[in-house]
Coordinates of C-alpha atoms and ligand atoms in Angstrom, one line a residue:
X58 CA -51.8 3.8 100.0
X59 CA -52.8 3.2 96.4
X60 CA -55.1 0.1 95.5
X61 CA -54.5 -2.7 93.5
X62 CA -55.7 -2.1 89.8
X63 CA -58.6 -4.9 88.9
X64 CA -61.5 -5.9 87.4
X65 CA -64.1 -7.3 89.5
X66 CA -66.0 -9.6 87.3
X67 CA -68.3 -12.6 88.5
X68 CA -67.4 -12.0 92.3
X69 CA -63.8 -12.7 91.9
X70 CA -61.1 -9.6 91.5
X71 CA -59.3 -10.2 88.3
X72 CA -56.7 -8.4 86.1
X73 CA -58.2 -10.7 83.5
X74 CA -56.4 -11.3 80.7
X75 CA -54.3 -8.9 81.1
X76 CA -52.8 -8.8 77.7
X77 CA -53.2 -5.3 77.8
X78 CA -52.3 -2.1 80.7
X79 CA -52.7 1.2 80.5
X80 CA -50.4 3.5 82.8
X81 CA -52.2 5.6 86.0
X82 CA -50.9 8.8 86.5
X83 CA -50.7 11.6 89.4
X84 CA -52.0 14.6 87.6
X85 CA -50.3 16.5 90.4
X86 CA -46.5 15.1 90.1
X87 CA -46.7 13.8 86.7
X88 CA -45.0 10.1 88.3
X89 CA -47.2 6.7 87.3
X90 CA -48.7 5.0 90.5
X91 CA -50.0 2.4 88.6
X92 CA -50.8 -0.2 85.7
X93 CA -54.3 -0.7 85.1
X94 CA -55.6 -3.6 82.8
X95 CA -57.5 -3.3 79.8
X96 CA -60.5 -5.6 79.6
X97 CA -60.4 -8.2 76.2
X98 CA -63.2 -9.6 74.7
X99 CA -62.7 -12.4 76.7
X100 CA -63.1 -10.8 79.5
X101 CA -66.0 -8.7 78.6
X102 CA -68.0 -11.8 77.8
X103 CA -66.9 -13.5 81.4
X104 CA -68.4 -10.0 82.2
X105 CA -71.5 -10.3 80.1
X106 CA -71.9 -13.6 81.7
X107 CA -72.0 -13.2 84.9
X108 CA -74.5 -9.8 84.7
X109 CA -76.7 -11.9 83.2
X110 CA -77.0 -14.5 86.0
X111 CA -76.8 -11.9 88.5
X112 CA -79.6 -10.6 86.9
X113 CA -81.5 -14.2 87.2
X114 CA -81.1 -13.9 91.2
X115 CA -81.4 -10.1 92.4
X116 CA -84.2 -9.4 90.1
X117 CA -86.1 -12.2 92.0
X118 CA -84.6 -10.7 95.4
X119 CA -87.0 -9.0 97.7
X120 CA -86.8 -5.3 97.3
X121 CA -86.6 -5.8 101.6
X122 CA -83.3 -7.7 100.9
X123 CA -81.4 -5.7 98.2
X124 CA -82.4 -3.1 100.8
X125 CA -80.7 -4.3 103.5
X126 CA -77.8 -5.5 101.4
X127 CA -77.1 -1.9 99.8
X128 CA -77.3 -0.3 103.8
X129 CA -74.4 -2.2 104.7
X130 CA -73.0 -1.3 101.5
X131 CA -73.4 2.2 102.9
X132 CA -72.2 1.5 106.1
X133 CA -68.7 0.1 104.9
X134 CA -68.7 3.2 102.2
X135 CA -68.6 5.9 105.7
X136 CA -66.3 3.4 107.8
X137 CA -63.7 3.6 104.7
X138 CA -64.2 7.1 102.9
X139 CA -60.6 8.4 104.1
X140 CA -59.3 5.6 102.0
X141 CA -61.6 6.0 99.2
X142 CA -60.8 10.0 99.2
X143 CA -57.0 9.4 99.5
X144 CA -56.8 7.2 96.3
X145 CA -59.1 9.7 94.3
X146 CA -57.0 12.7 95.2
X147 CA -54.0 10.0 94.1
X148 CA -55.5 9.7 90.9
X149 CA -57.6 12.4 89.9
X150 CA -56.2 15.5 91.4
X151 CA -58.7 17.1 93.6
X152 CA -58.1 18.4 97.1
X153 CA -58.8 15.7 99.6
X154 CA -61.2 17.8 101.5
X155 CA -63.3 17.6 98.4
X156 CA -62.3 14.0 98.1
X157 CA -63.6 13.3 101.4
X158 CA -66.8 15.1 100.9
X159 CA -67.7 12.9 97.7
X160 CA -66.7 9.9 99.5
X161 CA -68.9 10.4 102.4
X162 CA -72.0 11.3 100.4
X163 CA -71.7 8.3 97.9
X164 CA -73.1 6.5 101.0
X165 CA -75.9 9.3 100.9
X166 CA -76.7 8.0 97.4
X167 CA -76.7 4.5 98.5
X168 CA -79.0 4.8 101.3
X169 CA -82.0 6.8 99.2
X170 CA -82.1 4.2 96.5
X171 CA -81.9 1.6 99.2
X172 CA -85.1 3.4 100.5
X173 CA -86.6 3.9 97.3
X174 CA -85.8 0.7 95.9
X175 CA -89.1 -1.0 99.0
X176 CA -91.0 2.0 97.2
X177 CA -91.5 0.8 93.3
X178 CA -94.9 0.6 93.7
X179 CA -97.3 -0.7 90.8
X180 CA -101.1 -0.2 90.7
X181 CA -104.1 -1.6 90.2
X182 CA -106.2 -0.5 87.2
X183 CA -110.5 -0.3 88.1
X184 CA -111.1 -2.8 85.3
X185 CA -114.9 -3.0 82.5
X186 CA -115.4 -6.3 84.0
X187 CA -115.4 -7.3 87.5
X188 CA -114.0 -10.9 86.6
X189 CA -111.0 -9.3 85.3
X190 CA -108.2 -7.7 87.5
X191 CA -105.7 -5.6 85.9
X192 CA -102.2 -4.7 87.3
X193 CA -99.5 -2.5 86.3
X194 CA -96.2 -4.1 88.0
X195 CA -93.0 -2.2 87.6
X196 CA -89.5 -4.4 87.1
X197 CA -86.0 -3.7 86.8
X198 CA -85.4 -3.7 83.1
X199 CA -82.6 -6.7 83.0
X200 CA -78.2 -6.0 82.9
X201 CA -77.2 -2.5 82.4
X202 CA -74.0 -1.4 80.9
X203 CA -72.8 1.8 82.3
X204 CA -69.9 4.1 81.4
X205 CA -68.7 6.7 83.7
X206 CA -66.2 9.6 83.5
X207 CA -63.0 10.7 85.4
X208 CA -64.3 14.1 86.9
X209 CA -66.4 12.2 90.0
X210 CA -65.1 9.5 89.9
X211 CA -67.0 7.8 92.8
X212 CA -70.5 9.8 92.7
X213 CA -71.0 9.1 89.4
X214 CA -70.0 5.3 89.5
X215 CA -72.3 5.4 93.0
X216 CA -75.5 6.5 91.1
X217 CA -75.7 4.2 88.3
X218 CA -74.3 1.3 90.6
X219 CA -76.5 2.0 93.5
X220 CA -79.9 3.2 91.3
X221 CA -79.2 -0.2 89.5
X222 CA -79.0 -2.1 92.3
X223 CA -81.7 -1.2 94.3
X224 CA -84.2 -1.5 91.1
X225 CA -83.4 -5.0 91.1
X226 CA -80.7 -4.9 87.8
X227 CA -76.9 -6.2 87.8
X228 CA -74.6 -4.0 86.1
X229 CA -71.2 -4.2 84.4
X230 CA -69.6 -0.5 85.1
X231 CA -67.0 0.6 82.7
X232 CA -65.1 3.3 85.2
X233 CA -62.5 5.6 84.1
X234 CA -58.7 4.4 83.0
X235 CA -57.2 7.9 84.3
X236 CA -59.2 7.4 87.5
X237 CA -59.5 4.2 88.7
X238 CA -58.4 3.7 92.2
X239 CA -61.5 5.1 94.0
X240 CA -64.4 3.3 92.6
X241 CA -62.4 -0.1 92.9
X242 CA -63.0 0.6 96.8
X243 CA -66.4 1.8 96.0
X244 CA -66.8 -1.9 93.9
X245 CA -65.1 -3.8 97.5
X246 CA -67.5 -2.1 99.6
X247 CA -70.6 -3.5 97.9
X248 CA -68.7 -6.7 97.7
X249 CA -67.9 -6.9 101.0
X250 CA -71.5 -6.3 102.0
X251 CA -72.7 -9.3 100.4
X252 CA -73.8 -8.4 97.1
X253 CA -74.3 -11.6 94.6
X254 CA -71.7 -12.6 92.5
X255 CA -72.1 -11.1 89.2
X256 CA -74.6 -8.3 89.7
X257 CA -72.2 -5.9 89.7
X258 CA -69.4 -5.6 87.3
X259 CA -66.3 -3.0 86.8
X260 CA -64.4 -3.1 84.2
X261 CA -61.1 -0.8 82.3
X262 CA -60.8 -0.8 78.7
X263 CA -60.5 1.1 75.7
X264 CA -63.6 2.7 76.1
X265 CA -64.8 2.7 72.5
X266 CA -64.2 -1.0 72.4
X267 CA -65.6 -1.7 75.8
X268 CA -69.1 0.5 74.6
X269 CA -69.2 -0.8 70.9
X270 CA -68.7 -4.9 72.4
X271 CA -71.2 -4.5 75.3
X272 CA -74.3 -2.4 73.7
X273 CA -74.1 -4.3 71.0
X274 CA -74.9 -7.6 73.4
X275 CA -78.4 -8.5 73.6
X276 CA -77.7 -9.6 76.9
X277 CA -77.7 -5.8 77.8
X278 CA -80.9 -3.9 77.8
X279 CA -80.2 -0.3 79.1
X280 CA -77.2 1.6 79.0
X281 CA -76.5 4.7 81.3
X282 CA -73.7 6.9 80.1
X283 CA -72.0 9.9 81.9
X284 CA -69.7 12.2 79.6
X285 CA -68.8 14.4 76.6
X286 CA -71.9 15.7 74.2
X287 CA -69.7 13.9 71.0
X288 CA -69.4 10.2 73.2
X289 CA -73.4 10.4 74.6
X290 CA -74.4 11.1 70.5
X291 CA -72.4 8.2 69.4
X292 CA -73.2 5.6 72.2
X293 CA -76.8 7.3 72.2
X294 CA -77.3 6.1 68.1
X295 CA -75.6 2.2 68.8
X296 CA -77.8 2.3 71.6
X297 CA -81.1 3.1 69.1
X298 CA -79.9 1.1 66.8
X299 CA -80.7 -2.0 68.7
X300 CA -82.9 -0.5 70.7
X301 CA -81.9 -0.4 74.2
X302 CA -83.0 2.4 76.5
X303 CA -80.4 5.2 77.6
X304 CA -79.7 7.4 80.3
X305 CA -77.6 10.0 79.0
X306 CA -76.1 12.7 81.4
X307 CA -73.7 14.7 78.9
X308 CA -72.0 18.0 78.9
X309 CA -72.8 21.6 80.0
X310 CA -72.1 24.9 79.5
X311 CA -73.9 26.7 82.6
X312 CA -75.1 30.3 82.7
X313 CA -74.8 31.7 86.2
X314 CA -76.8 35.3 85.9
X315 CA -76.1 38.3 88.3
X316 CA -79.0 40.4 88.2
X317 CA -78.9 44.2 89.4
X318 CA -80.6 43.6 92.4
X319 CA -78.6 40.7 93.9
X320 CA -76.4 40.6 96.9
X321 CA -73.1 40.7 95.1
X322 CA -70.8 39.4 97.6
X323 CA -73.2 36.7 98.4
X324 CA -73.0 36.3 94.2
X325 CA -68.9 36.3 93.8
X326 CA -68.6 34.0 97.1
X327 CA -70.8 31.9 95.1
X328 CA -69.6 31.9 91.9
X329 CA -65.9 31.4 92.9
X330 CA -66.7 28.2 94.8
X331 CA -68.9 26.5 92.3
X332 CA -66.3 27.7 88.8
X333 CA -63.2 26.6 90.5
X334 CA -64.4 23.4 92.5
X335 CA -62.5 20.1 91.0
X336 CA -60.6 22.5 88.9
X337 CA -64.2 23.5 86.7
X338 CA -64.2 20.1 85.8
X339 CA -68.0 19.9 86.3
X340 CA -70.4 19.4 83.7
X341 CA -72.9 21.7 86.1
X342 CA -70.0 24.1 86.6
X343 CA -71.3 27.9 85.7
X344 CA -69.1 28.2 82.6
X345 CA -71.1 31.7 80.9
X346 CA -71.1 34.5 83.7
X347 CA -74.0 37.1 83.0
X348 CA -73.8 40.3 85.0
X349 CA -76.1 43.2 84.7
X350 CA -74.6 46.6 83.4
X351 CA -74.8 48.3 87.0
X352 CA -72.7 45.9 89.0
X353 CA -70.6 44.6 86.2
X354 CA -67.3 46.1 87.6
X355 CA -68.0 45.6 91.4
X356 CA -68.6 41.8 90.5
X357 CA -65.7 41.4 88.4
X358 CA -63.5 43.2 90.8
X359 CA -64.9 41.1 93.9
X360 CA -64.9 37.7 91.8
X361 CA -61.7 38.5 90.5
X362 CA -59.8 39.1 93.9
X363 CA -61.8 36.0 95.2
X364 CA -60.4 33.5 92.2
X365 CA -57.0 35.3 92.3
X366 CA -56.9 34.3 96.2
X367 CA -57.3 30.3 95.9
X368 CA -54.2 28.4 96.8
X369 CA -53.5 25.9 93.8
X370 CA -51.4 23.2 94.9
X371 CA -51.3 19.0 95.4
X372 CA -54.8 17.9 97.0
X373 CA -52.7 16.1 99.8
X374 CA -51.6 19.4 100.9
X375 CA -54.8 20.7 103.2
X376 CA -54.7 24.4 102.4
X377 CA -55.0 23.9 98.5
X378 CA -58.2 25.4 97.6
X379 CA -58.1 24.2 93.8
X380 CA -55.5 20.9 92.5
X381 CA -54.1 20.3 88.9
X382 CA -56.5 19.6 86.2
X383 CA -56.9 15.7 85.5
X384 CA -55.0 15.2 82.5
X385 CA -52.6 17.1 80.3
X386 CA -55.6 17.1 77.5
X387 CA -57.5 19.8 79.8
X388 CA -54.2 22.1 80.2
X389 CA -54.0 22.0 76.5
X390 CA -58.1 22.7 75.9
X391 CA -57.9 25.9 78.8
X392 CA -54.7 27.2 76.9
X393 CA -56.3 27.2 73.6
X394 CA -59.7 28.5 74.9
X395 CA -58.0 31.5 77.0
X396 CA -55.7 32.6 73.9
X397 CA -59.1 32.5 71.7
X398 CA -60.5 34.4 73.9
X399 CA -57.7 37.0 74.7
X400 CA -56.9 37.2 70.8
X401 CA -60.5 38.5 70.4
X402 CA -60.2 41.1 72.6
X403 CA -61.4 39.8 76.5
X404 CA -59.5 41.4 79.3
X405 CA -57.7 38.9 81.4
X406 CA -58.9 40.1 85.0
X407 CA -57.0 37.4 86.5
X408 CA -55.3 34.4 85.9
X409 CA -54.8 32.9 82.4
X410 CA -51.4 31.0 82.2
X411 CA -50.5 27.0 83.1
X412 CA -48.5 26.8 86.5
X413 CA -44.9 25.2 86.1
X414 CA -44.2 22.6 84.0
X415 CA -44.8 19.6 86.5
X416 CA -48.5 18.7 87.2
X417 CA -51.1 19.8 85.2
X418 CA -51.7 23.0 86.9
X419 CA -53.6 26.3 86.1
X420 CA -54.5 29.7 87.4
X421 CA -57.7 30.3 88.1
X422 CA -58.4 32.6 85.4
X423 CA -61.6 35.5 84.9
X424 CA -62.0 37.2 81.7
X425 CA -63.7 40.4 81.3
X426 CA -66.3 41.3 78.2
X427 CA -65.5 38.4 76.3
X428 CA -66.7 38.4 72.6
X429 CA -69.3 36.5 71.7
X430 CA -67.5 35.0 68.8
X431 CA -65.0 33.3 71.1
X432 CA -64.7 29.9 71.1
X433 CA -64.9 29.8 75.2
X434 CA -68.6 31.1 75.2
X435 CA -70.1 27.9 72.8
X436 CA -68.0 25.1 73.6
X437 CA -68.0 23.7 77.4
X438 CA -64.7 24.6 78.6
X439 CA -64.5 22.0 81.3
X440 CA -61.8 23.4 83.1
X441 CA -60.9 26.8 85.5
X442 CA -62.0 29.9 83.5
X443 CA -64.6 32.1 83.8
X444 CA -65.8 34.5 81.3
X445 CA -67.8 37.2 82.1
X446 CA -70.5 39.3 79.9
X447 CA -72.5 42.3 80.6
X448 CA -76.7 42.4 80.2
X449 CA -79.5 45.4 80.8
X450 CA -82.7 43.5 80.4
X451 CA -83.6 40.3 81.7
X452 CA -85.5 39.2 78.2
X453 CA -82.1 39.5 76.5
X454 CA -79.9 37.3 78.9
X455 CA -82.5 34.6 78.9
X456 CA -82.3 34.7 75.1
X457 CA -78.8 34.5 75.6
X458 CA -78.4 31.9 78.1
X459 CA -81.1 29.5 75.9
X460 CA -79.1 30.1 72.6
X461 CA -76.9 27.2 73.3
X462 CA -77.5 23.9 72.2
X463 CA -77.0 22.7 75.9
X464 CA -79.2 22.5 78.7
X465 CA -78.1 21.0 81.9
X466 CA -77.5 23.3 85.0
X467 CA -78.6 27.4 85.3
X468 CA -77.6 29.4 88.1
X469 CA -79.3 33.1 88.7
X470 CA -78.9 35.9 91.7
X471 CA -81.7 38.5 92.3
X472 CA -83.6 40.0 95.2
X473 CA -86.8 39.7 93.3
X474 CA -89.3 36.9 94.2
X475 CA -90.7 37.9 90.4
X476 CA -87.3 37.6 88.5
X477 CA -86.4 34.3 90.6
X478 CA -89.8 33.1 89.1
X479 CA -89.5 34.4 85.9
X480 CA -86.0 32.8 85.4
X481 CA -87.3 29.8 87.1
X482 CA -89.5 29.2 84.3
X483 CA -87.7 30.6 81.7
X484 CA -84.6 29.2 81.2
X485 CA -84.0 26.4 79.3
X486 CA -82.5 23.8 81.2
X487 CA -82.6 20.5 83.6
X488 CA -81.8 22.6 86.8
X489 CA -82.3 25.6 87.5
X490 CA -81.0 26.9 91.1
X491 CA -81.1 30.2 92.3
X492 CA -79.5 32.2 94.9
X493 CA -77.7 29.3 96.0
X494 CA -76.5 25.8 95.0
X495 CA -78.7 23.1 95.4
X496 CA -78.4 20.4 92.9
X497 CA -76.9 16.7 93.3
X498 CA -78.8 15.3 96.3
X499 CA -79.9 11.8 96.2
X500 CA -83.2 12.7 96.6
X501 CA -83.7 15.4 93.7
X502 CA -83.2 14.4 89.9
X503 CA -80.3 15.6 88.0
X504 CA -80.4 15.9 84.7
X505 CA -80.2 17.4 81.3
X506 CA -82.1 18.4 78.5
X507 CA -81.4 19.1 74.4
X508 CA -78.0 18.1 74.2
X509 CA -77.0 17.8 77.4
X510 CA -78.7 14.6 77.8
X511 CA -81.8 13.1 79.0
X512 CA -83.2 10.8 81.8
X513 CA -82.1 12.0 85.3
X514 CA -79.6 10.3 88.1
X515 CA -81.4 11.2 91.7
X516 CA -85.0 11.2 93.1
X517 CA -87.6 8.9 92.4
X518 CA -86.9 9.8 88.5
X519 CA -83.2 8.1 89.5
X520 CA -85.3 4.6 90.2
X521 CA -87.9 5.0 87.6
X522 CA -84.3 4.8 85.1
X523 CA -84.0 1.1 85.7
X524 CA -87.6 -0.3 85.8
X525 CA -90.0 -1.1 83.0
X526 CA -93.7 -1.1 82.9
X527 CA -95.9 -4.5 82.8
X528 CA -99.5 -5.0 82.3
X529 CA -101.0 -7.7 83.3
X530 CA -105.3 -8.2 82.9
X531 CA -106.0 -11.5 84.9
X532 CA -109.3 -13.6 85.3
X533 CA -110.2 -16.5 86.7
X534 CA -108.2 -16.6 90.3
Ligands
NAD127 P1 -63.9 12.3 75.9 O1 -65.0 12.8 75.2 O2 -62.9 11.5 75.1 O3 -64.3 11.4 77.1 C1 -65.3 11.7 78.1 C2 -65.6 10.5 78.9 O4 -66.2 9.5 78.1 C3 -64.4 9.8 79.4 O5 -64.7 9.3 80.7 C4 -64.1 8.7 78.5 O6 -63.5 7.5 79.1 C5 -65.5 8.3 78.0 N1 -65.5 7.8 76.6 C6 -64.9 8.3 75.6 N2 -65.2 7.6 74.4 C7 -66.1 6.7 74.8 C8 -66.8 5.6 74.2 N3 -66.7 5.5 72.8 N4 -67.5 4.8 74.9 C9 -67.7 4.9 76.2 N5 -67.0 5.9 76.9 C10 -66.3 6.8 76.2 O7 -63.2 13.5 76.5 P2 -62.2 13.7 77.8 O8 -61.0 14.5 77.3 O9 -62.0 12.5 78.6 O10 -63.1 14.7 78.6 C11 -63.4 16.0 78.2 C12 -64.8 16.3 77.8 O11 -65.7 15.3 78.4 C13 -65.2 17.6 78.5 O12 -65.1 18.6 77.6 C14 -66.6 17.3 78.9 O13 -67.5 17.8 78.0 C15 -66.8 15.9 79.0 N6 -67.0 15.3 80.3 C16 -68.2 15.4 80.8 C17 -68.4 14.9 82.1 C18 -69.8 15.0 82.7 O14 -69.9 14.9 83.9 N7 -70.9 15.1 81.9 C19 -67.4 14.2 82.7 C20 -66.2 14.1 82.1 C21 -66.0 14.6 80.9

């Protein structure tokens, strides 16, 4: 049921050198499925290698070809996605229902950058002298090295691979150790439809080794990374230092803001689904939960009853609503985060405690007025709790939900076309949707700003990530 742990380097599955492995682990049961092996330098050259004569070939590939080459890619990613969910649930936890959803839309993903890819249009520039023709042509920017994290494991190995791809770069992919089984049948399905050998690349390793050896190369010339704020800084100054261009999608700490006016059970339903999908491990996942004086204690009651209703339980097992957290690490970070929080003084609506002792399980927890010295309210908790705080003016919560140093997602519920635009424009951050979720297609940008990152994965601005700009002033033909 599980796939066989490889690299795919050059065309050619490989467990490389293999001198090394790293165990695989159920989150749910605790039990090792696998042994996953740990790239060498060896192998990351043989890596390095190849992406650099893959580039050679696709970036001289008609745009009309990649296309056609990443649809069937596509294709093979819907005929398979029950087996692509059922290793990620394997590996990572989540309920297969929202296993199968991400598998399915990875070939969403795919099929806009195959579209957009025919679409990298250049332009011609009126030039001072009609001898002279000036062009502005735009070209993929040469091998990208690309780390992604263990939260999504396919969607966001799919939008580096695929926004790669279709701008004409090859790509070594270092994917996550704890979760590896899902984007290896991601990495088959682009092999199988007929993508050149060595212009895509996936890799395991120690990840600091497997950053530090491959931005360093000067074979690489952009670098795409998706994870903590602490890893994006580090990578983000290697990556300056020799002067390649990032993409850096990095961690959140959401405000999701309940205004007075809002429809409140439209607001909880809401606001359960989003905090406690893949077990809040979500770097757009609300994690700072404004409510307005008036409705603070309907909310919290409603919320409350809502998170204290999910069914926690194995992902295989199709009524679990929420599965264990990824790794043990999270258990740990949600235990200290609620205890900070609870020691301070917040009132534990629901929730709060681990679940058994096998599996890394948690309740879904709600905390009530939480003080805004706790720990919870600052750092991104990445992980199922939900603290709520009360506002009674609108200029005060935005000052509040700008105060942190991140800035990726904002969510906001009012009845008021004047708030909605007010907030709209007011809060500091990438994305701001209100009244309903609607970030993460493949045809809008997502992305951060201050220290949640910068570039965005998605949309036209998803494209523009892997292309440079040339100039070129002809004369004479
Ligand atoms: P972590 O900071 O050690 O790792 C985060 C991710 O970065 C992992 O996928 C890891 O393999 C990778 N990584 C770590 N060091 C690296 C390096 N030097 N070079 C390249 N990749 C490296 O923390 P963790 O315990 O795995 O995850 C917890 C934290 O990570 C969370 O608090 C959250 O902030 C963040 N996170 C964010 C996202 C996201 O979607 N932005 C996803 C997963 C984790």
């Amino acid at each position: 049921m599980y796939t066989e742990l490889m690299f795919y380097i050059d065309g050619v599955w490989t467990a490389g050198e293999a001198d090394r492995t790293s165990p695989v682990i159920n989150p749910a049961t605790g039990e090792e499925i696998g042994q996953l092996p740990l790239a060498s330098r060896t192998d990351l050259d043989a890596a390095l290698d190849a992406a650099a004569k893959g580039f050679e070939k696709w970036s001289i590939t008609s745009a009309y070809d990649r296309s056609a080459i990443l649809r069937r890619a596509a294709a093979l990613v819907r005929e398979r996605h029950e087996h692509m969910a059922r290793c990620m649930t394997l590996d990572q936890g989540k309920p297969i229902a929202e296993s199968m959803l991400e598998a399915k839309s990875a070939a969403d993903h795919i099929e806009w950058y195959a579209e957009e890819g025919r679409r990298a249009y250049g332009r011609i520039v009126p030039s001072r002298n009609p001898a002279v023709r000036q062009l502005v042509v735009r070209e993929p920017v040469g091998p990208v090295a690309a780390f992604t994290p263990w939260n999504f494991p396919i969607n966001q190995a799919v939008r580096k691979i695929a926004g790669a791809l279709a701008a004409g770069c090859s790509i070594i992919i270092k994917a996550p150790e704890e979760a590896p089984g899902s984007v290896i049948e991601l990495v088959r399905c682009f092999h199988d439809a007929g993508v050149p050998k060595g212009v895509l690349n996936l890799v395991f390793g120690v990840p600091a080794e497997v950053s530090d050896y491959l931005v360093r190369s000067p074979i690489i010339r952009k670098v795409s990374f998706t994870g903590s704020t602490a890893v994006g800084r580090k990578l983000g100054a290697l990556a300056a230092e020799h002067l390649k261009l990032t993409t850096m999608e990095l961690g959140g700490h959401a405000p999701f803001i309940v205004c007075e006016d809002a429809d409140l059970e439209a607001a909880a339903t809401l606001a359960c689904g989003l905090k406690f999908r893949n077990a809040g491990q979500v770097c757009a996942s609300p994690s700072r939960f404004y409510v307005h004086d008036a409705v603070f204690e309907r909310f919290a009651r409603r919320f409350g009853e809502l998170a204290g209703q999910l069914k926690v339980g194995d992902g295989f097992d199709t009524s679990t609503q929420m599965g264990p957290l990824a790794n043990a690490r999270r258990v740990t970070a949600i235990q200290e985060l609620v205890a900070d929080a609870s020691d301070l003084g917040a009132v534990v609506v629901t929730g709060g405690k681990r679940i058994g002792q096998k599996g890394n399980f948690f309740e879904p927890t709600v905390l009530a007025d939480t003080p805004a010295q706790a720990r919870l309210l600052c750092e991104e908790p990445f992980g199922p709790v939900a603290p709520l705080l009360r506002f009674d003016d609108l200029d005060s919560v935005i000052r509040q939900a700008n105060s942190l140093e991140y800035g990726l997602a904002a969510f906001a519920f009012t009845a008021s076309l004047k708030t909605a635009t007010e907030l709209g424009n007011r809060l500091q951050s990438g994305m701001v949707s209100i009244n309903h979720f609607g970030l993460a297609l493949p045809e809008t940008p997502f992305g951060g700003i201050k220290a949640s990152g910068h570039g965005s994965e998605g949309g036209t601005e998803g494209l523009d990530a892997y292309l440079t700009t040339k100039f070129i002033s002809q004369v004479g033909c």
